[in-house]
XYZ file of C-alpha atoms in Angstrom:
504
model
C -125.250 72.481 86.498
C -124.065 68.676 84.641
C -125.918 65.575 86.253
C -123.925 62.961 88.629
C -122.664 60.050 87.709
C -125.604 58.951 90.312
C -127.862 61.315 88.841
C -127.037 59.259 85.002
C -127.399 55.874 86.386
C -130.643 56.537 88.542
C -132.158 58.173 84.538
C -130.956 54.838 82.997
C -132.537 52.642 86.029
C -135.779 54.130 85.843
C -135.604 53.972 81.764
C -134.903 50.326 83.016
C -136.852 49.758 84.198
C -140.037 50.850 82.363
C -138.788 48.923 79.219
C -138.054 45.969 81.414
C -141.891 46.140 82.543
C -143.320 47.195 79.079
C -141.871 44.270 77.425
C -142.163 41.761 80.799
C -146.076 43.009 80.396
C -146.236 42.227 76.764
C -144.311 39.267 76.991
C -147.184 37.169 79.650
C -149.911 38.010 76.400
C -147.638 35.765 74.379
C -147.086 34.008 76.850
C -150.343 32.903 77.830
C -151.415 32.600 74.251
C -148.416 30.161 74.277
C -149.211 28.308 77.392
C -152.845 27.518 76.255
C -151.555 26.282 72.867
C -149.422 23.831 74.751
C -152.265 22.832 76.650
C -154.587 21.729 73.686
C -151.329 20.172 71.776
C -150.538 18.119 74.658
C -154.012 16.616 74.372
C -154.038 16.617 70.755
C -150.411 15.102 70.232
C -148.532 12.143 72.071
C -145.106 12.405 73.146
C -143.670 10.236 70.126
C -145.705 13.079 68.168
C -143.952 15.688 70.109
C -140.382 13.746 70.272
C -140.769 13.655 66.218
C -141.100 17.342 65.828
C -138.243 18.182 69.033
C -135.508 16.270 66.904
C -136.334 17.796 64.131
C -136.201 21.231 65.506
C -133.311 20.176 67.213
C -131.383 19.062 63.900
C -132.774 22.653 62.481
C -131.670 24.980 65.587
C -127.953 23.691 65.279
C -127.816 25.848 62.063
C -130.318 28.840 63.844
C -127.097 30.725 64.785
C -125.340 30.226 61.042
C -128.577 31.450 59.368
C -128.231 35.098 60.387
C -124.297 34.994 61.126
C -124.048 37.338 64.448
C -125.576 40.136 61.967
C -128.491 40.853 64.714
C -125.594 41.332 67.239
C -123.824 43.670 64.802
C -126.283 45.867 64.078
C -126.973 46.313 67.800
C -123.463 47.563 68.773
C -122.912 49.026 66.055
C -121.757 52.967 66.886
C -123.901 54.064 63.704
C -126.320 52.285 60.953
C -126.921 53.738 57.487
C -128.038 51.996 54.203
C -124.714 50.297 53.335
C -124.219 48.684 56.705
C -127.922 47.227 56.874
C -127.391 45.764 53.056
C -124.027 44.076 54.341
C -125.723 43.016 57.064
C -128.448 41.547 55.070
C -126.686 39.853 52.348
C -124.269 38.280 54.542
C -127.656 36.823 56.613
C -129.115 35.898 53.468
C -126.706 34.219 52.372
C -126.096 32.156 54.693
C -129.965 31.311 55.316
C -129.810 29.905 51.969
C -126.683 27.844 52.278
C -127.571 26.320 55.459
C -131.824 25.308 54.396
C -130.197 23.929 51.395
C -127.989 21.823 53.910
C -131.169 20.615 55.879
C -133.413 20.404 53.285
C -130.428 18.048 51.326
C -130.003 15.654 54.029
C -134.001 15.280 55.549
C -134.336 11.762 53.916
C -130.807 10.720 55.362
C -131.729 12.281 58.845
C -135.230 10.544 59.011
C -133.015 6.961 58.642
C -130.684 7.921 60.687
C -133.298 8.680 63.483
C -135.451 5.559 62.461
C -138.945 7.594 61.476
C -139.690 8.485 58.066
C -142.247 11.165 59.571
C -138.679 13.442 59.804
C -138.537 14.008 56.087
C -140.940 16.213 56.146
C -140.511 18.165 58.760
C -137.491 19.110 58.046
C -138.448 20.455 54.342
C -140.753 22.919 56.402
C -138.245 23.946 58.743
C -135.541 24.430 55.785
C -137.888 26.435 53.920
C -138.760 28.568 57.247
C -134.886 29.278 56.936
C -135.605 31.843 53.981
C -138.088 34.042 56.422
C -135.125 34.665 59.061
C -133.551 37.326 57.613
C -136.046 40.481 56.818
C -137.485 39.003 59.944
C -133.720 39.384 62.050
C -133.241 42.838 60.163
C -136.491 44.052 61.730
C -136.003 43.238 65.078
C -132.291 43.978 65.537
C -133.268 47.971 64.579
C -136.145 48.083 66.534
C -133.837 47.290 69.783
C -131.338 49.392 68.488
C -134.156 52.282 68.948
C -135.557 50.548 72.101
C -138.982 50.522 70.508
C -139.995 47.370 72.747
C -143.908 48.069 72.425
C -143.601 47.188 68.897
C -141.409 44.319 69.488
C -144.089 42.544 72.045
C -146.846 44.010 69.524
C -145.043 41.651 67.046
C -144.081 39.042 68.965
C -147.578 39.179 70.465
C -149.347 38.775 66.531
C -147.116 35.783 65.928
C -147.072 33.729 69.058
C -151.056 33.995 67.982
C -151.099 33.266 64.204
C -148.677 30.207 65.077
C -150.797 29.067 67.725
C -153.782 29.103 65.763
C -152.346 27.667 63.118
C -150.385 24.539 65.168
C -153.339 24.030 67.334
C -156.074 24.032 63.533
C -154.004 21.446 61.944
C -153.547 19.041 65.165
C -157.366 18.716 65.272
C -157.639 17.740 61.596
C -154.674 15.048 62.327
C -152.146 16.717 60.808
C -149.266 15.502 64.160
C -146.317 16.575 64.535
C -146.528 18.366 61.067
C -148.550 20.410 62.960
C -146.117 22.593 65.381
C -143.487 22.596 61.932
C -146.148 24.587 60.327
C -147.020 26.832 63.109
C -142.514 27.676 63.433
C -143.055 29.085 59.707
C -146.651 30.934 59.600
C -145.282 32.692 63.649
C -142.016 33.497 61.516
C -143.717 34.844 58.236
C -145.731 37.219 60.662
C -143.225 38.259 62.596
C -141.710 39.675 58.680
C -145.412 41.419 57.694
C -145.449 42.678 61.160
C -141.807 44.084 60.553
C -142.500 45.949 57.430
C -145.665 47.744 58.914
C -143.599 49.137 62.052
C -141.094 50.831 59.519
C -138.094 50.627 61.922
C -135.287 53.524 60.853
C -132.893 52.288 58.498
C -135.225 49.509 57.354
C -134.191 48.347 53.841
C -134.312 45.577 51.525
C -131.658 45.758 49.834
C -128.043 44.351 49.210
C -124.282 45.966 49.906
C -120.974 44.875 49.939
C -119.659 47.879 51.728
C -119.016 46.481 55.142
C -119.769 42.878 54.726
C -115.893 42.223 55.483
C -116.733 43.892 58.683
C -119.883 41.842 59.423
C -118.212 38.757 58.339
C -115.138 38.752 61.270
C -117.427 40.340 64.223
C -120.154 37.748 62.806
C -117.585 34.565 62.572
C -116.726 34.631 66.576
C -120.248 35.363 67.499
C -122.322 32.269 65.321
C -119.568 29.958 66.276
C -120.534 31.000 69.754
C -124.592 30.839 69.487
C -123.945 27.589 66.762
C -122.268 25.866 70.827
C -124.928 27.181 72.750
C -127.785 26.321 70.482
C -126.281 22.619 70.155
C -125.212 22.338 73.953
C -129.339 23.412 74.413
C -130.933 20.415 72.104
C -128.063 17.819 72.636
C -130.171 16.041 75.606
C -132.508 15.731 72.670
C -130.862 14.448 70.042
C -128.658 12.298 71.895
C -132.063 10.716 73.725
C -133.883 10.572 70.971
C -130.654 7.853 69.184
C -129.916 6.382 72.300
C -133.428 5.998 74.056
C -135.884 6.673 71.414
C -137.735 9.606 70.199
C -140.541 9.105 72.909
C -138.362 9.971 75.631
C -136.630 12.678 73.816
C -140.387 14.201 73.567
C -140.843 13.204 77.552
C -136.977 15.150 78.219
C -138.221 18.412 76.023
C -141.659 18.552 77.491
C -140.171 18.408 80.885
C -138.404 21.393 80.628
C -141.642 23.440 78.971
C -142.426 24.621 82.160
C -139.010 26.079 82.655
C -139.316 27.554 79.244
C -142.210 29.330 80.296
C -140.994 31.049 83.206
C -137.304 31.994 81.273
C -139.620 33.909 78.651
C -140.453 36.451 80.917
C -136.826 37.010 81.645
C -135.236 36.294 77.580
C -137.012 39.080 76.343
C -135.357 41.698 79.146
C -131.960 40.076 78.747
C -131.631 40.283 75.043
C -133.472 43.230 74.158
C -133.549 45.761 76.574
C -130.226 44.789 78.562
C -128.524 44.049 75.505
C -129.197 47.249 73.689
C -128.333 49.397 76.966
C -125.554 47.504 77.505
C -124.565 48.267 73.912
C -124.973 52.104 75.245
C -123.346 52.482 77.865
C -120.429 51.235 75.638
C -120.822 53.730 73.839
C -120.409 56.349 75.908
C -117.573 54.913 77.837
C -119.591 54.016 81.188
C -118.344 52.218 84.525
C -120.653 48.892 83.819
C -119.225 46.777 87.192
C -121.735 48.840 89.273
C -124.516 48.291 86.733
C -123.782 44.243 86.207
C -123.818 43.454 89.662
C -127.177 45.262 89.985
C -128.835 43.525 87.529
C -127.828 40.505 88.524
C -129.265 40.938 91.812
C -132.540 42.230 90.377
C -132.635 39.217 87.635
C -131.496 36.602 90.385
C -133.663 37.723 92.816
C -136.950 37.573 90.681
C -135.648 34.275 88.512
C -134.495 31.882 91.411
C -137.972 31.919 93.306
C -140.014 31.670 90.326
C -137.618 28.926 89.435
C -137.253 27.361 93.077
C -141.504 26.971 92.921
C -141.545 25.028 89.776
C -139.466 22.515 91.500
C -141.477 21.898 94.001
C -144.589 22.382 92.472
C -143.437 20.101 89.279
C -146.194 17.462 89.901
C -148.971 19.484 89.837
C -148.247 21.940 87.276
C -147.030 18.869 84.673
C -150.440 16.862 85.300
C -152.561 19.999 85.123
C -151.030 21.292 82.311
C -150.272 18.492 79.842
C -152.340 15.728 81.090
C -151.983 12.439 83.063
C -149.720 10.922 79.541
C -146.768 13.561 80.855
C -146.640 11.958 84.110
C -143.059 10.618 84.045
C -142.209 14.266 83.158
C -142.708 15.467 86.841
C -139.120 14.428 88.169
C -137.807 15.443 85.277
C -139.283 18.861 85.790
C -137.912 19.817 88.453
C -134.219 19.332 88.151
C -134.702 21.197 84.850
C -136.201 23.692 87.205
C -133.010 23.783 89.299
C -130.716 23.657 86.542
C -132.385 27.246 84.827
C -132.496 28.342 88.254
C -128.761 28.698 88.281
C -128.009 29.091 85.263
C -130.679 32.178 84.053
C -129.879 35.344 85.400
C -125.828 34.960 84.668
C -127.471 35.133 80.992
C -126.256 38.772 81.728
C -122.831 38.354 81.097
C -123.109 37.270 77.751
C -124.334 41.117 76.462
C -121.322 42.132 78.974
C -118.562 39.825 76.889
C -120.108 40.612 73.163
C -120.024 44.404 73.748
C -116.734 44.515 75.553
C -115.446 42.071 71.981
C -114.795 39.144 74.062
C -116.660 36.983 71.594
C -113.717 34.461 71.497
C -113.707 34.139 75.871
C -117.006 33.472 75.565
C -116.944 31.302 72.474
C -114.483 28.573 73.943
C -116.647 28.661 77.417
C -119.564 27.564 75.381
C -117.852 25.055 74.265
C -116.854 23.567 77.371
C -120.414 23.936 78.089
C -121.068 21.447 74.886
C -118.724 18.959 76.319
C -119.340 18.652 79.658
C -123.317 17.827 78.314
C -122.619 15.325 75.941
C -120.466 13.629 77.803
C -122.389 13.538 80.917
C -125.781 12.617 78.790
C -123.696 10.385 77.127
C -122.927 8.241 80.054
C -125.912 8.652 82.254
C -128.440 7.810 79.546
C -128.844 4.119 80.350
C -129.574 4.643 83.885
C -132.526 7.145 82.623
C -134.231 10.850 82.517
C -133.816 11.514 85.992
C -130.505 10.979 86.169
C -129.568 12.772 82.125
C -131.643 15.697 84.387
C -129.868 15.450 87.385
C -125.986 15.723 86.028
C -126.378 18.327 84.247
C -125.739 20.601 87.387
C -122.211 19.274 86.532
C -121.149 21.195 83.443
C -123.764 23.995 84.180
C -121.286 24.652 87.359
C -118.349 24.361 85.418
C -119.511 26.842 82.827
C -120.387 29.314 85.273
C -117.590 29.069 87.023
C -115.619 30.230 83.712
C -118.389 33.172 82.498
C -118.095 34.754 86.108
C -114.263 34.712 86.246
C -113.918 35.998 82.649
C -116.565 38.659 83.979
C -114.921 39.956 87.441
C -111.493 40.121 85.451
C -113.303 42.186 82.972
C -114.981 44.826 85.427
C -112.020 44.237 87.688
C -113.840 42.954 90.661
C -113.884 40.063 92.701
C -115.826 36.665 93.852
C -117.216 38.318 96.821
C -118.274 41.453 95.308
C -120.224 38.503 92.959
C -121.798 36.574 96.349
C -122.416 39.669 98.323
C -124.892 40.881 94.807
C -126.664 37.181 95.440
C -127.450 37.718 98.959
C -131.173 39.078 98.718
C -131.496 36.565 96.380
C -130.823 33.527 98.000
C -132.854 35.155 101.027
C -135.788 35.204 98.744
C -135.251 31.758 97.111
C -135.347 30.404 100.747
C -138.241 32.001 101.691
C -140.319 31.374 99.124
C -139.081 27.955 98.499
C -139.657 27.250 103.036
C -143.546 28.887 102.328
C -143.833 26.676 99.044
C -143.338 23.402 100.957
C -144.738 24.093 104.506
C -148.346 25.073 102.171
C -147.837 21.551 100.048
C -147.310 19.550 103.186
C -150.975 19.348 104.087
C -152.269 19.292 99.883
C -152.235 15.245 99.080
C -155.066 14.991 96.586
C -154.605 14.279 93.297
C -157.774 14.610 91.465
C -157.881 18.074 89.141
C -159.780 20.398 91.564
C -157.223 19.222 94.707
C -154.891 19.998 92.085
C -155.802 23.513 91.465
C -156.542 24.248 95.093
C -152.947 23.379 95.928
C -151.113 25.605 93.149
C -153.462 28.351 94.212
C -152.969 28.452 97.968
C -148.962 27.345 97.449
C -148.472 30.343 94.849
C -150.581 32.506 96.804
C -148.131 32.236 99.520
C -145.075 32.187 97.891
C -145.930 35.518 95.579
C -147.154 37.220 99.732
C -143.465 35.815 101.221
C -141.722 37.191 97.788
C -142.969 40.648 97.946
C -143.014 40.933 101.891
C -139.169 39.857 101.897
C -138.106 41.838 98.827
C -139.872 44.864 100.168
C -138.377 44.843 103.571
C -134.838 43.253 102.542
C -132.492 46.154 102.353
C -130.851 44.933 99.132
C -131.587 46.217 95.319
C -134.753 44.425 94.739
C -135.893 46.473 97.783
C -135.389 49.641 95.660
C -136.881 48.108 92.406
C -139.804 46.954 93.938
C -140.768 49.788 96.419
C -140.327 51.654 93.010
C -142.528 50.309 91.620
C -145.226 49.845 94.478
C -145.343 54.056 94.090
C -145.800 53.671 90.203
C -149.155 51.734 90.228
C -149.981 53.681 94.011
C -149.628 56.633 91.994
C -151.264 55.635 88.846
C -154.172 54.050 90.959
C -154.725 57.696 92.711
C -154.475 59.132 89.548
C -156.880 57.282 87.994
C -159.579 57.637 90.602
C -159.099 61.140 91.165
C -159.850 61.624 87.243
C -162.835 59.444 87.790
C -163.877 61.383 90.900
C -163.432 64.938 88.327
C -165.678 63.808 85.590
C -168.095 62.952 88.942
């Protein structure tokens, strides 16, 4: 008897859940490392020093997408991968990385004069050299994603996080200033290259081939344009604020978004690694993606919305405890950053679907609209302060989501009503967690370290309990996933208990 579509969907769901849990569990280790390093660095470096690096990283990130030229996505979605395909991808990525590293190095002096800070020049030289490490790191990552070897990817990410954090903290302790951040980023990338070689992904070969260069360039052109626009859109606040309000304002804005980026870093690997490979595989076997998309959107939003809303409400104790009192001005900005991230993060799923289906041009124009909107509102709002800037960013984000989801609905042949219904459980969960957090925080008014820790523990425990209860009883897609996780945990616990009793 052949398996039905329902059976296939269930198997895919189990595989997806297992892969996602493995990635999230491993990612947690890396996040803890980065979090601890961030706490230490926030006390060793000033907002001005963070601002200098934020501007340098912002400039370099504008060219990050060009360095690989869509090569990793090309490899993941390719029907088959051989030596010539890998060689063509590597030659395109290496050529672009070399050119762009040279551009960054040659423009370092001018950019430091433009932003009025001589420290930028050395940072840009270091980041330019980092470009040469990107091609082999990208190649290995793409091949491992294609093979769905997520445990290996998690190990590589953990080692690179440890290496980068140790270098950053060590150099900051000896007074290297913002240079510590740049060198730490380079060491982290180098660690990825070394660990990838040790992982030996299938198809891994460091050789060049011209056989499929035309196909790589044709596909990579639009992907690169889209990625470049997206990178610029993410960094445009720091660049505009760094020019109009100074690097300290840029540093405050960058640090205000750190908590949201920390939460988002749990979802990022699942979206860009697990789901990208899953969607590409489904496309290769011509599977129906409509039901899968709305189900994944429902589950991801059910986790992301309550988490980001908790950060938005509890931004003050989290910022002050994590980064110290010198970052107090970033508190209201951090709340707005979390709200913006809450709205946009789950819908990153759409990027995988549109790229896999070949609608890269549509995605490019959507990202361009977002970039123009963000640039205009930031430029107009910057004289009114960081809080206003972070609040008005909601407008271009909502406009982008409307365009983005309109394309997805057209692709899968569905309607807005289906999309909104898929978000009902996430809305209920976010409302329940938000209400519980506000109620618990109402009686907490201490400003000391002990009081803030107590507040976070109390509100966090209550919010987590409410989320688990509502997710188990809600009756939506998240309910099935939550129950499946609970069953797995129970089976493992009972198996371990039986094993220990047997040994006795």
